[in-house]
Tab-separated table of C-alpha atoms in Angstrom:
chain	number	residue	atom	x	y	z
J	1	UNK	CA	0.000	0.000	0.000
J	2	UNK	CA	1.124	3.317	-0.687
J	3	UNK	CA	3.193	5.078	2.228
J	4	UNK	CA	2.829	2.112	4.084
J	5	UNK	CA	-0.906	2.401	4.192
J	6	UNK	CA	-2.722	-0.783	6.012
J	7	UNK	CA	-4.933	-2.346	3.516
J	8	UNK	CA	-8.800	-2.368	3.987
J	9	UNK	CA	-11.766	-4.044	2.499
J	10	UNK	CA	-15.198	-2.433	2.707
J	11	UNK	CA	-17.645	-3.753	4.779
J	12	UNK	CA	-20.004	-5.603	2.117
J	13	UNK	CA	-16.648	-7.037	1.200
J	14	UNK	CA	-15.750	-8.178	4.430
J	15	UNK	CA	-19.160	-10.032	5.400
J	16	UNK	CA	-18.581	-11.814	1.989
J	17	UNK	CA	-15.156	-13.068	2.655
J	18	UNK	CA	-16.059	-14.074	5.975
J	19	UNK	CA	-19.085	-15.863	4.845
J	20	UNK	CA	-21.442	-13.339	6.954
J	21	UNK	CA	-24.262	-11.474	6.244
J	22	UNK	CA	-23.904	-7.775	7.049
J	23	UNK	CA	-25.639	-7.686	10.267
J	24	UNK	CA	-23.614	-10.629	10.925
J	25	UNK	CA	-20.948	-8.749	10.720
J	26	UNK	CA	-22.002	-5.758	12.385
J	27	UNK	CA	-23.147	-8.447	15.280
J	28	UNK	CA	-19.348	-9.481	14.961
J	29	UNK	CA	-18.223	-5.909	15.386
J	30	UNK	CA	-20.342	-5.164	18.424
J	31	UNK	CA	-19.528	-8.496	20.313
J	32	UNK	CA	-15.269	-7.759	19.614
J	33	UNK	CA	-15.362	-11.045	17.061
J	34	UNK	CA	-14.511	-8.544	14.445
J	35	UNK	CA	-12.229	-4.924	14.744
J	36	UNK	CA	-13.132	-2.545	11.685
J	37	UNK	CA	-12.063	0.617	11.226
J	38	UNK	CA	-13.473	3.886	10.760
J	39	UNK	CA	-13.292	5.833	7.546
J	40	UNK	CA	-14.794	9.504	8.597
J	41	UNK	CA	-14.385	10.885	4.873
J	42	UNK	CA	-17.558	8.208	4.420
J	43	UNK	CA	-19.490	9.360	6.762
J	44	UNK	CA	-18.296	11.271	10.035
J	45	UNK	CA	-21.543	10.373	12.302
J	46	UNK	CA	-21.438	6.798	10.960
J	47	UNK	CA	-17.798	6.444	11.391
J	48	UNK	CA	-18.372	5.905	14.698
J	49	UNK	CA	-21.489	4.570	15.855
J	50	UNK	CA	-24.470	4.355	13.440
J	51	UNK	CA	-25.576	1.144	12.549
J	52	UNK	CA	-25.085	-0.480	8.827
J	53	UNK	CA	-21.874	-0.217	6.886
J	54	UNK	CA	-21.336	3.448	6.173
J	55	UNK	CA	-18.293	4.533	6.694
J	56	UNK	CA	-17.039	1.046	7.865
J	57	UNK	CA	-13.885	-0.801	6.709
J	58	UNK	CA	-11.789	-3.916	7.530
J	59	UNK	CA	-8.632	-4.229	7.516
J	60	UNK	CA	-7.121	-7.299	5.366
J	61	UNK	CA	-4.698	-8.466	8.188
J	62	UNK	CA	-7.910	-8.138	10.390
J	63	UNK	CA	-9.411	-10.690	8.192
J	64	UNK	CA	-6.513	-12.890	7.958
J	65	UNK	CA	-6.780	-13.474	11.491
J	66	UNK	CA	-10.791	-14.151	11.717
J	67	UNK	CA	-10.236	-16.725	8.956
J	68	UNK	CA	-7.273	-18.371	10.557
J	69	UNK	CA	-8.495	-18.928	14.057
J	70	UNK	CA	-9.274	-22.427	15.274
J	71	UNK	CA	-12.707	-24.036	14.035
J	72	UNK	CA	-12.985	-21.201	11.363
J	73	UNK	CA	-16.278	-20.392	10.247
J	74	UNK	CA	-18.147	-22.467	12.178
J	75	UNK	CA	-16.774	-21.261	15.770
J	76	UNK	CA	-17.665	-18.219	14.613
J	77	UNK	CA	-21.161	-18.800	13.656
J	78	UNK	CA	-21.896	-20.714	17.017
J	79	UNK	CA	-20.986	-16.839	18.860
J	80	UNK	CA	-22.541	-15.141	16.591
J	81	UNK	CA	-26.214	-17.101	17.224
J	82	UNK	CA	-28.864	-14.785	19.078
J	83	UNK	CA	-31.943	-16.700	20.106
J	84	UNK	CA	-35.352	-15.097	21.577
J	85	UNK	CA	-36.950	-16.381	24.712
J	86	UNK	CA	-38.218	-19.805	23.383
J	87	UNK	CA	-35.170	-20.738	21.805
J	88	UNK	CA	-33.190	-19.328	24.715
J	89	UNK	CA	-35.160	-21.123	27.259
J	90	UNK	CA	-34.923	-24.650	25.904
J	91	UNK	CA	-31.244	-23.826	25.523
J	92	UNK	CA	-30.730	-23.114	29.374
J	93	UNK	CA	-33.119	-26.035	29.999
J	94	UNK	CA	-35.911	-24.085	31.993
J	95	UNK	CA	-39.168	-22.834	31.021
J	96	UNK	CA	-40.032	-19.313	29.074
J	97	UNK	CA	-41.606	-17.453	32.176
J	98	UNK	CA	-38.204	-18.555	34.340
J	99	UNK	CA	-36.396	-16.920	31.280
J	100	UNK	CA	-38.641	-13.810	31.284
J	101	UNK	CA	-37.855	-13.357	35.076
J	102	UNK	CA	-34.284	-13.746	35.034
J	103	UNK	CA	-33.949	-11.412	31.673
J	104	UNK	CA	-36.294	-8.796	33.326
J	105	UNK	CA	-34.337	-9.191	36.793
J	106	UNK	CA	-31.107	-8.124	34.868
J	107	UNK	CA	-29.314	-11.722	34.918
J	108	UNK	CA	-29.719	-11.916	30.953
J	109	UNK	CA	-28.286	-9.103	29.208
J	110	UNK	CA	-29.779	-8.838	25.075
J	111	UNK	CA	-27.665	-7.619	22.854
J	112	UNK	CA	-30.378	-7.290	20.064
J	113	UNK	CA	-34.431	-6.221	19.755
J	114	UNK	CA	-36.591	-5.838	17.259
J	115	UNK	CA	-40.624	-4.623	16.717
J	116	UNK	CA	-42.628	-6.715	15.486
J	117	UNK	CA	-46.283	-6.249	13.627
J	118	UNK	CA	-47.869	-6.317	17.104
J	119	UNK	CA	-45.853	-3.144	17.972
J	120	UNK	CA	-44.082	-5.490	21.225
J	121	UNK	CA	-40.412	-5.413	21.419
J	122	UNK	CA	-38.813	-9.179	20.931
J	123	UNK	CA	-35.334	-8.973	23.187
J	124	UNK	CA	-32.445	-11.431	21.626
J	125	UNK	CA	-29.536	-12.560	23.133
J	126	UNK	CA	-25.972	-14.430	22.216
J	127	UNK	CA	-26.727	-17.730	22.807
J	128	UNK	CA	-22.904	-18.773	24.029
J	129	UNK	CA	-24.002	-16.162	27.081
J	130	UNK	CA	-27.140	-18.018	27.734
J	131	UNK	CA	-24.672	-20.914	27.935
J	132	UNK	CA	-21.736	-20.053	29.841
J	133	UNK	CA	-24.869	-18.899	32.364
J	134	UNK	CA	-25.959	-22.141	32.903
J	135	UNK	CA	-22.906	-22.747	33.248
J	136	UNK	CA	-21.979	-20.562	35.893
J	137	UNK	CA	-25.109	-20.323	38.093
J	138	UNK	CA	-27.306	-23.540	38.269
J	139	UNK	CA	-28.927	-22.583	41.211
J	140	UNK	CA	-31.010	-20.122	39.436
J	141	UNK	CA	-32.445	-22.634	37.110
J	142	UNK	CA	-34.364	-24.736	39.435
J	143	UNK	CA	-36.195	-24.139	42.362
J	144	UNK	CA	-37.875	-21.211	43.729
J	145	UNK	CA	-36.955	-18.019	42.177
J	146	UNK	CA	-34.954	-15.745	45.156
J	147	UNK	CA	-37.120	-13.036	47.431
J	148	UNK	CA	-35.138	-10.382	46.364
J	149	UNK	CA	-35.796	-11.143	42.316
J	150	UNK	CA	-39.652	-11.709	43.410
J	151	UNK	CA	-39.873	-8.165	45.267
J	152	UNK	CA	-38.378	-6.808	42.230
J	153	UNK	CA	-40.503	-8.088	39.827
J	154	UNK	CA	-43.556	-7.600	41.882
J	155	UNK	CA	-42.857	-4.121	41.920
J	156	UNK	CA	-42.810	-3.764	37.882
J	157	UNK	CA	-38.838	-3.760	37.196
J	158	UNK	CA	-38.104	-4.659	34.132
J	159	UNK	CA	-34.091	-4.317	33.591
J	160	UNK	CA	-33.993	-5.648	29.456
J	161	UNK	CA	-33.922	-1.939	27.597
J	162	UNK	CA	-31.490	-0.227	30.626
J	163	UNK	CA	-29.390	-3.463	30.028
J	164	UNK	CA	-29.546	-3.344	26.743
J	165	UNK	CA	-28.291	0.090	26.578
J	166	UNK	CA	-25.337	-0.049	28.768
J	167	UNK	CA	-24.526	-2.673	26.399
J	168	UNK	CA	-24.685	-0.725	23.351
J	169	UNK	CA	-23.074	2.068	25.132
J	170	UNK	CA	-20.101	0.311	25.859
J	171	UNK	CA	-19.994	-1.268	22.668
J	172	UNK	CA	-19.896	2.603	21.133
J	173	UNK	CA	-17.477	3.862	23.794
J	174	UNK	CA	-15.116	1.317	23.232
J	175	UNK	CA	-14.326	2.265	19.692
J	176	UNK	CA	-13.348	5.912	20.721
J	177	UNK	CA	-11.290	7.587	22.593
J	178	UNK	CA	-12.175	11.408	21.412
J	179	UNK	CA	-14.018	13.184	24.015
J	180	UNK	CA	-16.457	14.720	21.639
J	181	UNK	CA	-17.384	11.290	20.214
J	182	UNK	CA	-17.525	9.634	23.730
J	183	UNK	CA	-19.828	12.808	24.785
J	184	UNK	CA	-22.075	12.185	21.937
J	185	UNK	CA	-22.389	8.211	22.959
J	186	UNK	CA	-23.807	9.538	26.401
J	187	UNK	CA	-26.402	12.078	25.177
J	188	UNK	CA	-27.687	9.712	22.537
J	189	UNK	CA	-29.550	8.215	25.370
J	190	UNK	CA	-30.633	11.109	26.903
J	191	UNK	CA	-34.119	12.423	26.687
J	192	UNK	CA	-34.896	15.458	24.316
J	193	UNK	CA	-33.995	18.441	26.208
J	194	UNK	CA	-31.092	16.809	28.346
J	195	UNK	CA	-28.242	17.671	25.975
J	196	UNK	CA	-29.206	21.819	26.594
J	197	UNK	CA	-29.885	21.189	30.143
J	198	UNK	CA	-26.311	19.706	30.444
J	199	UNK	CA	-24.049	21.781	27.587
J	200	UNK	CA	-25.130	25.275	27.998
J	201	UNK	CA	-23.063	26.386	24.504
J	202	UNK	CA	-25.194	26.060	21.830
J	203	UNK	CA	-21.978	25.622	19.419
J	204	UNK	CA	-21.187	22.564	21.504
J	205	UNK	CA	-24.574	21.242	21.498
J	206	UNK	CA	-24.601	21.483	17.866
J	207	UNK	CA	-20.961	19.802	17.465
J	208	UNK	CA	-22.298	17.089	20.294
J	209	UNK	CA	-25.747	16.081	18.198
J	210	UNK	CA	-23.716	16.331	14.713
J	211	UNK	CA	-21.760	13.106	16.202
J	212	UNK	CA	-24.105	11.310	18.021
J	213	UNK	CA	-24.475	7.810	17.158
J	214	UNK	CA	-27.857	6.123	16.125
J	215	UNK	CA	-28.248	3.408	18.647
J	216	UNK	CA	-30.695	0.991	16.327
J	217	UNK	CA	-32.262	1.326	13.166
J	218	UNK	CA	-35.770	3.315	13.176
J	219	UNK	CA	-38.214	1.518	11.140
J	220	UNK	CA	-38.561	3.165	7.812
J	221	UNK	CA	-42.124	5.112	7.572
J	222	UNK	CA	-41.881	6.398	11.155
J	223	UNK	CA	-45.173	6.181	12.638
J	224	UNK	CA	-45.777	4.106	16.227
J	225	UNK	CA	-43.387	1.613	15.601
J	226	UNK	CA	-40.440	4.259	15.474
J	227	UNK	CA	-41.619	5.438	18.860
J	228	UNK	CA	-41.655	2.171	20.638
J	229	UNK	CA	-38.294	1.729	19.564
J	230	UNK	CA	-37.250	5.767	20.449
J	231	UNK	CA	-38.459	4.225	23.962
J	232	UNK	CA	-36.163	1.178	24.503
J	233	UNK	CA	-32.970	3.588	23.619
J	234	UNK	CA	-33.755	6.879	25.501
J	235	UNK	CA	-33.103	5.937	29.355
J	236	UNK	CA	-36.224	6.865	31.642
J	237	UNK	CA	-35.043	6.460	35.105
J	238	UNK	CA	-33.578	8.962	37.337
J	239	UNK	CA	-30.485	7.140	37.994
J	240	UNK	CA	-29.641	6.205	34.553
J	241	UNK	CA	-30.374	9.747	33.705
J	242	UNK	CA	-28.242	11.169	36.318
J	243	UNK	CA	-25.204	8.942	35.445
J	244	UNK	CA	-25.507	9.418	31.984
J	245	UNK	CA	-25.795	13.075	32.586
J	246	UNK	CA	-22.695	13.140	35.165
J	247	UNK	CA	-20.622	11.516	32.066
J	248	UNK	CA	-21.987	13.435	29.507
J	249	UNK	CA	-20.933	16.729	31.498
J	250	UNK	CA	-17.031	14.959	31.954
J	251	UNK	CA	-16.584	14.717	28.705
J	252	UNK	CA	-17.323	17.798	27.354
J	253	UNK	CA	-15.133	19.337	29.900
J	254	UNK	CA	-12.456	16.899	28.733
J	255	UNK	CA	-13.049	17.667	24.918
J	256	UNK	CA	-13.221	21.491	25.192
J	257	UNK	CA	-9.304	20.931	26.516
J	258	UNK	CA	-8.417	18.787	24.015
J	259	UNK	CA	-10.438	20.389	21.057
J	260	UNK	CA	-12.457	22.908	20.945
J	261	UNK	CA	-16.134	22.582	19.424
J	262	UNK	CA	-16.240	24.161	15.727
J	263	UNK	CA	-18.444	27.424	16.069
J	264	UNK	CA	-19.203	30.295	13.538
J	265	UNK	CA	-16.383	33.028	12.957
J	266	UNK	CA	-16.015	35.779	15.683
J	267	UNK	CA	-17.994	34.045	18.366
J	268	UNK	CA	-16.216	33.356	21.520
J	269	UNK	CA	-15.295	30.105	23.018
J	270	UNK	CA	-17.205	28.714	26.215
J	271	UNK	CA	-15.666	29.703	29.981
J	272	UNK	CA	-14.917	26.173	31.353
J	273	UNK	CA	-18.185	26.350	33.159
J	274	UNK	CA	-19.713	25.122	36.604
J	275	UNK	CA	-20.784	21.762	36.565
J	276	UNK	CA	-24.853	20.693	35.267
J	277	UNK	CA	-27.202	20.266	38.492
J	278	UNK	CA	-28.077	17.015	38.360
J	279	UNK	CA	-30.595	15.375	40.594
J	280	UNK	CA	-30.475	13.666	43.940
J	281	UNK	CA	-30.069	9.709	43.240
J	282	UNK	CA	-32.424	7.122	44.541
J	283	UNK	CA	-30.703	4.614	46.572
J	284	UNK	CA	-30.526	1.242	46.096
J	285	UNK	CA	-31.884	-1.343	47.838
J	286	UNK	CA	-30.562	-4.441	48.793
J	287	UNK	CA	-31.914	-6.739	46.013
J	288	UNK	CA	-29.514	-4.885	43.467
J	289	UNK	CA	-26.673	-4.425	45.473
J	290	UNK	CA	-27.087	-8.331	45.387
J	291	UNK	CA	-27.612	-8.546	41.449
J	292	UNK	CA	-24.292	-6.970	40.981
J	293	UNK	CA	-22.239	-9.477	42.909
J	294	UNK	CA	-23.701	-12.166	41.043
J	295	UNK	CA	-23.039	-10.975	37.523
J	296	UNK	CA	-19.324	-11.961	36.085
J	297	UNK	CA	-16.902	-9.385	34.829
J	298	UNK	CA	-18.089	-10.800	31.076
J	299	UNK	CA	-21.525	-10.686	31.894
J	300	UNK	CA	-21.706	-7.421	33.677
J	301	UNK	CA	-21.918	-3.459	31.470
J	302	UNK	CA	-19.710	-1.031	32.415
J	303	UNK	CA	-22.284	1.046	33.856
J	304	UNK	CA	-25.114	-0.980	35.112
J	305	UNK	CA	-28.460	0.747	35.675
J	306	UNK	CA	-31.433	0.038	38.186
J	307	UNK	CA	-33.790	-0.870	35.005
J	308	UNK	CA	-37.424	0.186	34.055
J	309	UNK	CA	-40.402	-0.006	34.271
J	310	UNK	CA	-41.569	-2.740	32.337
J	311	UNK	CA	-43.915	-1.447	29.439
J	312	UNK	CA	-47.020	-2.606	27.680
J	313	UNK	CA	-45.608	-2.823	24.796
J	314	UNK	CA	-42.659	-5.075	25.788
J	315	UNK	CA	-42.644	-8.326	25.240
J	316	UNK	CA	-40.215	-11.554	24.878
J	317	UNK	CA	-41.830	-14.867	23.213
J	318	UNK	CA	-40.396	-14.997	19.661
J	319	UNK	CA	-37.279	-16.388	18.102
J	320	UNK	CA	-36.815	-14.551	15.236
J	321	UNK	CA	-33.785	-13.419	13.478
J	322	UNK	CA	-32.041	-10.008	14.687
J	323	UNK	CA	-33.270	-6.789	12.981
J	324	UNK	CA	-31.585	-4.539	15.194
């Protein structure tokens, strides 16, 4: 390659040579299977976080390595499975509802959801997780389910979409280490008005939403479907809020000393600023300080969150393949 350039395949490419479909691949990507590359002359929002393969490349020693490992491609494949609750339950060898309660009580992280016709979200998750679960905690498959998971559920927790988001938020933040970018990974969770509550400059606001990352695909038409799924990625309890808030205000004090945000001629760059008020955190009871010790160092997000309430339109009884 010229200058010593690393050579890259495009994405399409990529899922070819590897035998993958292209949310295969992206699956690969999110999960750490796969490393690609960013190419912001393509596309500098979907560079780093959007999802599809804009502005996505692969480098040819990156594929080298994929194909070479040990039981090559059908290792692969076997990580790369997400099932729904059915599937997943028969898997783990316990019924659906059992499933249901130990996803919604946070001990089953998806990594995938999609809508379907009824307007429900359908939650999937890496089967090799749902594995290496059963693996690791038997005790939760038989028997009565613990007090503390009962309470929880009894009180309407429903952990799936706040898990699911730390999830995709560490998948996002692990591919940059620009302030700006990593700012923009926290507000895309944030609800509408958030962002201005938290960056007061409106040149940085602009700079922070330019960049932020789309965290699944909307379906296309809009309409209620697109606001179902506008629910599962937009965090809705106070905690999550105030963490993600707390973050988001870090790193924009971090980026404005490492870069400033671009802003029209002649206006004048943003005092460092006091820090956003954020509000009071519930605490936590018991139960969760609990869930935490049980969950691995694989299993557990960087930043887990209390959970949600669970809504009407959630839901977790198919098996069908990943559209998010």
């Amino acid at each position: 390659m010229p200058g010593g350039a690393e050579e890259t395949v495009a994405f399409a490419r990529a899922a070819r040579e590897l035998g993958l479909k292209l949310g295969e691949l992206e699956l690969a990507v999110q999960l750490g299977e796969v490393r690609a590359l960013a190419v912001d002359t393509v596309n500098t929002v979907g560079a780093m976080g959007t999802v599809g393969a804009m502005g996505r490349r692969v480098a040819r020693a990156e594929l080298l390595r994929v194909a070479a490992a040990e039981g090559f491609p059908g290792a692969l494949r076997a990580r790369l499975r997400v099932v729904g609750t059915a599937e997943g339950a028969e898997l783990m060898g316990i019924s659906p509802g059992r499933f249901t309660r130990l996803a919604r009580g946070g001990f089953l992280t998806p990594v995938r959801f999609y809508v379907n016709r009824y307007r429900a979200v359908v939650w999937l998750y890496p089967a090799a997780e749902l594995t290496a679960f059963t693996e690791r905690e038997p005790a939760l498959l038989t028997g009565r389910v613990p007090a503390g998971l009962r309470a929880t559920l009894s009180a309407g927790e429903d952990q799936r979409a706040a898990r699911w988001r730390a999830r995709r938020m560490e998948q996002l933040l692990a591919r940059t280490e620009d302030p700006w970018e990593r700012a923009a990974v926290w507000a895309a969770v944030l609800p509408p008005g958030e962002l201005d509550a938290v960056v007061a400059d409106a040149a940085e606001r602009a700079h922070v939403r330019e960049l932020m990352p789309r965290l699944a695909p909307v379906p296309a038409g809009g309409g209620p479907a697109a606001e179902v799924v506008a629910a599962v990625v937009t965090a809705d309890d106070p905690v999550e809020i105030r963490r993600c808030r707390a973050a988001l205000d870090t790193c924009v004090r971090d980026a404005r000393r490492a870069r400033p945000a671009p802003r029209p001629a002649g206006t004048a760059q943003p005092p460092g600023g006091e820090p956003a008020r954020l509000p009071a955190a519930r605490p936590r009871g018991l139960w969760h300080r609990l869930l935490r010790g049980r969950r691995s160092a694989g299993d557990r997000p960087a930043a887990p969150y209390r959970g949600r309430k669970s809504p009407s339109c959630t839901t977790d009884t198919s098996s069908r393949p990943a559209r998010s």
